[in-house]
Amino acid sequence: MSDSTAPWLVAGLGNPGPEHAGNRHNIGFMVADLLASRMGGSFKRSGRAQAQVVEGRIGPPGPLSRRVVLAKPLSYMNLSGGPVTALRDFYKVPTAQIVAVHDELDIPYATLRLKLGGGDNGHNGLKSLTKAMGPDYLRVRAGIGRPPGRMDVAAFVLKDFSAAERKELEWFVDRAADAVEALVTEGLERAQSTYNG
């Protein structure tokens, strides 16, 4: 159940540190950074959790505007559940108002899929979130495609986007941020009909 008095919690998943900033695995951080700049805020270290957070509003002024806590867990991807759960508890966010933004191997590059719940599909960030709070949170899945040839999946997600991919990356991150805003302000079904590729 959603709660109109509670904020939304949008967690962009990624790994901290400049060496990871351009990695495929960090598209969640890229989307969170863009949303923060749209909200006119900047990330600050949380005293409540191992995360950077910014509080603000998403959506047009008026009844569609929603209070949002944006978070970038600083625990490394495979331990994302701890910081997100700590923020959920502190801000009293119902699970139905938690959005994880993450990379997804099984979706073609630059394609989005929005959904509620489901498995973790081998994604360590989702595995950690689901272990900490169950599977019933919203996901904005940003497709990064499968690694070429026999490249190891772990090596692929920890590499920067290719030169060809970077040509579309700004547009892709922008579209993913739009999808998060639509999800929060218009609900899952309407956002899916607009953004699911």
CSV table of C-alpha atoms in Angstrom, one decimal:
chain,number,residue,atom,x,y,z
A,1,MET,CA,0.0,0.0,0.0
A,2,SER,CA,1.3,3.5,-0.8
A,3,ASP,CA,1.1,6.2,1.8
A,4,SER,CA,0.6,9.8,0.7
A,5,THR,CA,2.3,11.2,3.8
A,6,ALA,CA,5.5,9.1,3.4
A,7,PRO,CA,8.2,10.1,0.9
A,8,TRP,CA,9.3,7.8,-2.0
A,9,LEU,CA,12.7,6.3,-1.7
A,10,VAL,CA,14.6,6.0,-5.1
A,11,ALA,CA,17.8,4.1,-4.8
A,12,GLY,CA,20.2,4.2,-7.7
A,13,LEU,CA,22.4,1.1,-7.5
A,14,GLY,CA,26.1,1.2,-8.2
A,15,ASN,CA,29.6,1.1,-6.7
A,16,PRO,CA,31.2,4.1,-5.0
A,17,GLY,CA,34.5,5.6,-6.1
A,18,PRO,CA,35.8,7.3,-9.2
A,19,GLU,CA,37.2,4.1,-10.7
A,20,HIS,CA,33.6,2.8,-11.0
A,21,ALA,CA,31.9,6.0,-12.1
A,22,GLY,CA,31.6,5.1,-15.8
A,23,ASN,CA,30.9,1.4,-15.4
A,24,ARG,CA,27.8,-0.3,-16.8
A,25,HIS,CA,27.0,-1.5,-13.3
A,26,ASN,CA,26.7,2.2,-12.2
A,27,ILE,CA,23.9,3.3,-14.5
A,28,GLY,CA,21.7,3.5,-11.3
A,29,PHE,CA,24.1,6.1,-9.9
A,30,MET,CA,24.1,8.1,-13.2
A,31,VAL,CA,20.3,8.2,-13.1
A,32,ALA,CA,20.2,9.3,-9.5
A,33,ASP,CA,22.8,12.1,-10.2
A,34,LEU,CA,20.6,13.4,-13.0
A,35,LEU,CA,17.4,13.3,-10.8
A,36,ALA,CA,19.3,15.2,-8.1
A,37,SER,CA,20.3,17.9,-10.5
A,38,ARG,CA,16.7,18.1,-11.8
A,39,MET,CA,15.5,18.5,-8.2
A,40,GLY,CA,18.2,21.2,-7.6
A,41,GLY,CA,19.9,19.3,-4.9
A,42,SER,CA,23.2,17.7,-4.3
A,43,PHE,CA,24.1,14.5,-2.6
A,44,LYS,CA,25.3,14.6,1.0
A,45,ARG,CA,26.5,11.7,3.2
A,46,SER,CA,23.7,10.4,5.3
A,47,GLY,CA,24.1,10.2,9.1
A,48,ARG,CA,21.5,7.4,9.1
A,49,ALA,CA,22.9,5.0,6.6
A,50,GLN,CA,25.9,4.1,4.5
A,51,ALA,CA,24.6,6.2,1.6
A,52,GLN,CA,24.6,9.6,0.0
A,53,VAL,CA,21.1,11.1,0.0
A,54,VAL,CA,19.3,14.2,-1.3
A,55,GLU,CA,15.7,15.1,-0.4
A,56,GLY,CA,13.4,17.0,-2.7
A,57,ARG,CA,10.3,16.8,-4.9
A,58,ILE,CA,9.6,15.1,-8.2
A,59,GLY,CA,6.9,16.1,-10.6
A,60,PRO,CA,5.1,19.3,-11.5
A,61,PRO,CA,4.1,21.7,-8.7
A,62,GLY,CA,0.7,20.8,-7.3
A,63,PRO,CA,-1.1,17.6,-6.5
A,64,LEU,CA,1.2,15.4,-8.6
A,65,SER,CA,4.3,16.6,-6.9
A,66,ARG,CA,5.9,13.9,-4.7
A,67,ARG,CA,8.4,14.1,-1.8
A,68,VAL,CA,11.4,11.9,-2.7
A,69,VAL,CA,14.5,10.7,-1.0
A,70,LEU,CA,17.2,9.9,-3.6
A,71,ALA,CA,19.9,7.5,-2.4
A,72,LYS,CA,23.2,6.1,-3.6
A,73,PRO,CA,24.3,3.3,-1.3
A,74,LEU,CA,28.0,3.5,-0.6
A,75,SER,CA,28.3,-0.1,0.6
A,76,TYR,CA,29.2,-1.6,-2.9
A,77,MET,CA,26.6,-3.2,-5.0
A,78,ASN,CA,26.4,-6.6,-3.3
A,79,LEU,CA,25.6,-5.0,0.1
A,80,SER,CA,23.0,-2.4,-1.1
A,81,GLY,CA,20.2,-3.9,1.1
A,82,GLY,CA,21.6,-2.6,4.3
A,83,PRO,CA,21.7,1.1,3.5
A,84,VAL,CA,18.4,1.1,1.6
A,85,THR,CA,16.7,-0.7,4.5
A,86,ALA,CA,18.1,1.8,7.0
A,87,LEU,CA,16.8,4.7,5.0
A,88,ARG,CA,13.4,3.0,4.5
A,89,ASP,CA,13.1,2.6,8.3
A,90,PHE,CA,14.3,6.1,9.1
A,91,TYR,CA,12.0,7.8,6.6
A,92,LYS,CA,9.1,5.3,7.2
A,93,VAL,CA,8.8,4.5,3.6
A,94,PRO,CA,6.3,1.6,2.6
A,95,THR,CA,7.9,-1.0,0.4
A,96,ALA,CA,5.4,-0.1,-2.4
A,97,GLN,CA,7.2,3.4,-2.6
A,98,ILE,CA,10.7,2.1,-2.9
A,99,VAL,CA,12.3,2.2,-6.4
A,100,ALA,CA,15.6,0.5,-7.3
A,101,VAL,CA,17.3,1.8,-10.5
A,102,HIS,CA,19.7,-0.8,-11.8
A,103,ASP,CA,21.5,-2.3,-14.8
A,104,GLU,CA,20.0,-5.4,-16.4
A,105,LEU,CA,21.9,-7.8,-18.6
A,106,ASP,CA,18.9,-9.6,-20.2
A,107,ILE,CA,17.5,-6.4,-21.8
A,108,PRO,CA,19.1,-4.9,-24.9
A,109,TYR,CA,21.2,-1.8,-24.4
A,110,ALA,CA,19.3,1.5,-24.0
A,111,THR,CA,16.0,-0.3,-23.4
A,112,LEU,CA,13.9,0.2,-20.2
A,113,ARG,CA,11.6,-2.1,-18.3
A,114,LEU,CA,9.6,-1.1,-15.2
A,115,LYS,CA,8.1,-3.7,-12.9
A,116,LEU,CA,7.1,-4.5,-9.4
A,117,GLY,CA,8.7,-7.4,-7.6
A,118,GLY,CA,10.2,-10.5,-9.2
A,119,GLY,CA,13.5,-12.3,-8.9
A,120,ASP,CA,17.0,-10.9,-8.8
A,121,ASN,CA,18.1,-12.6,-12.1
A,122,GLY,CA,21.6,-13.0,-10.6
A,123,HIS,CA,22.0,-9.3,-9.9
A,124,ASN,CA,23.9,-9.0,-6.6
A,125,GLY,CA,22.4,-5.6,-5.8
A,126,LEU,CA,18.8,-6.9,-6.1
A,127,LYS,CA,19.8,-10.1,-4.3
A,128,SER,CA,20.9,-7.9,-1.3
A,129,LEU,CA,17.8,-5.7,-1.4
A,130,THR,CA,15.4,-8.7,-1.6
A,131,LYS,CA,17.2,-10.5,1.2
A,132,ALA,CA,16.8,-7.3,3.4
A,133,MET,CA,13.2,-6.4,2.6
A,134,GLY,CA,11.5,-8.9,0.4
A,135,PRO,CA,11.0,-8.7,-3.4
A,136,ASP,CA,8.0,-6.4,-3.5
A,137,TYR,CA,9.7,-3.1,-4.4
A,138,LEU,CA,9.6,-1.3,-7.8
A,139,ARG,CA,12.4,-1.7,-10.3
A,140,VAL,CA,13.5,0.5,-13.2
A,141,ARG,CA,15.6,-1.9,-15.2
A,142,ALA,CA,18.1,-0.2,-17.5
A,143,GLY,CA,19.2,-2.6,-20.2
A,144,ILE,CA,23.0,-3.0,-20.8
A,145,GLY,CA,22.8,-6.2,-23.0
A,146,ARG,CA,24.9,-9.3,-22.7
A,147,PRO,CA,28.7,-9.4,-22.9
A,148,PRO,CA,30.1,-10.1,-26.3
A,149,GLY,CA,31.5,-13.6,-27.0
A,150,ARG,CA,32.7,-15.4,-23.9
A,151,MET,CA,33.5,-12.3,-21.8
A,152,ASP,CA,32.8,-12.9,-18.1
A,153,VAL,CA,29.7,-11.2,-16.9
A,154,ALA,CA,31.4,-9.7,-13.8
A,155,ALA,CA,34.1,-8.2,-16.0
A,156,PHE,CA,31.5,-6.8,-18.5
A,157,VAL,CA,29.4,-5.0,-15.8
A,158,LEU,CA,32.5,-3.5,-14.2
A,159,LYS,CA,33.8,-2.1,-17.6
A,160,ASP,CA,32.9,1.4,-18.8
A,161,PHE,CA,30.4,1.8,-21.6
A,162,SER,CA,31.9,1.4,-25.0
A,163,ALA,CA,32.5,4.4,-27.3
A,164,ALA,CA,29.5,3.3,-29.4
A,165,GLU,CA,27.3,3.0,-26.3
A,166,ARG,CA,28.4,6.4,-24.9
A,167,LYS,CA,26.9,8.1,-28.0
A,168,GLU,CA,23.5,7.1,-26.7
A,169,LEU,CA,24.2,7.1,-22.9
A,170,GLU,CA,23.2,10.6,-22.1
A,171,TRP,CA,19.8,10.1,-23.9
A,172,PHE,CA,19.4,6.7,-22.1
A,173,VAL,CA,20.1,8.1,-18.6
A,174,ASP,CA,17.7,11.0,-19.4
A,175,ARG,CA,15.0,8.6,-20.4
A,176,ALA,CA,15.5,6.5,-17.3
A,177,ALA,CA,15.2,9.5,-15.1
A,178,ASP,CA,12.0,10.5,-16.9
A,179,ALA,CA,10.7,6.9,-16.3
A,180,VAL,CA,11.5,7.2,-12.5
A,181,GLU,CA,9.6,10.6,-12.4
A,182,ALA,CA,6.6,9.0,-14.3
A,183,LEU,CA,6.6,6.0,-12.0
A,184,VAL,CA,6.5,8.2,-8.9
A,185,THR,CA,3.9,10.7,-10.1
A,186,GLU,CA,1.7,8.6,-12.4
A,187,GLY,CA,2.0,5.1,-11.1
A,188,LEU,CA,3.4,1.8,-12.5
A,189,GLU,CA,0.9,1.1,-15.3
A,190,ARG,CA,1.0,4.4,-16.9
A,191,ALA,CA,4.8,4.6,-16.6
A,192,GLN,CA,5.1,1.1,-18.1
A,193,SER,CA,2.9,2.0,-21.1
A,194,THR,CA,5.1,4.9,-21.8
A,195,TYR,CA,8.6,3.6,-21.1
A,196,ASN,CA,8.7,-0.2,-21.3
A,197,GLY,CA,10.7,-1.1,-24.5
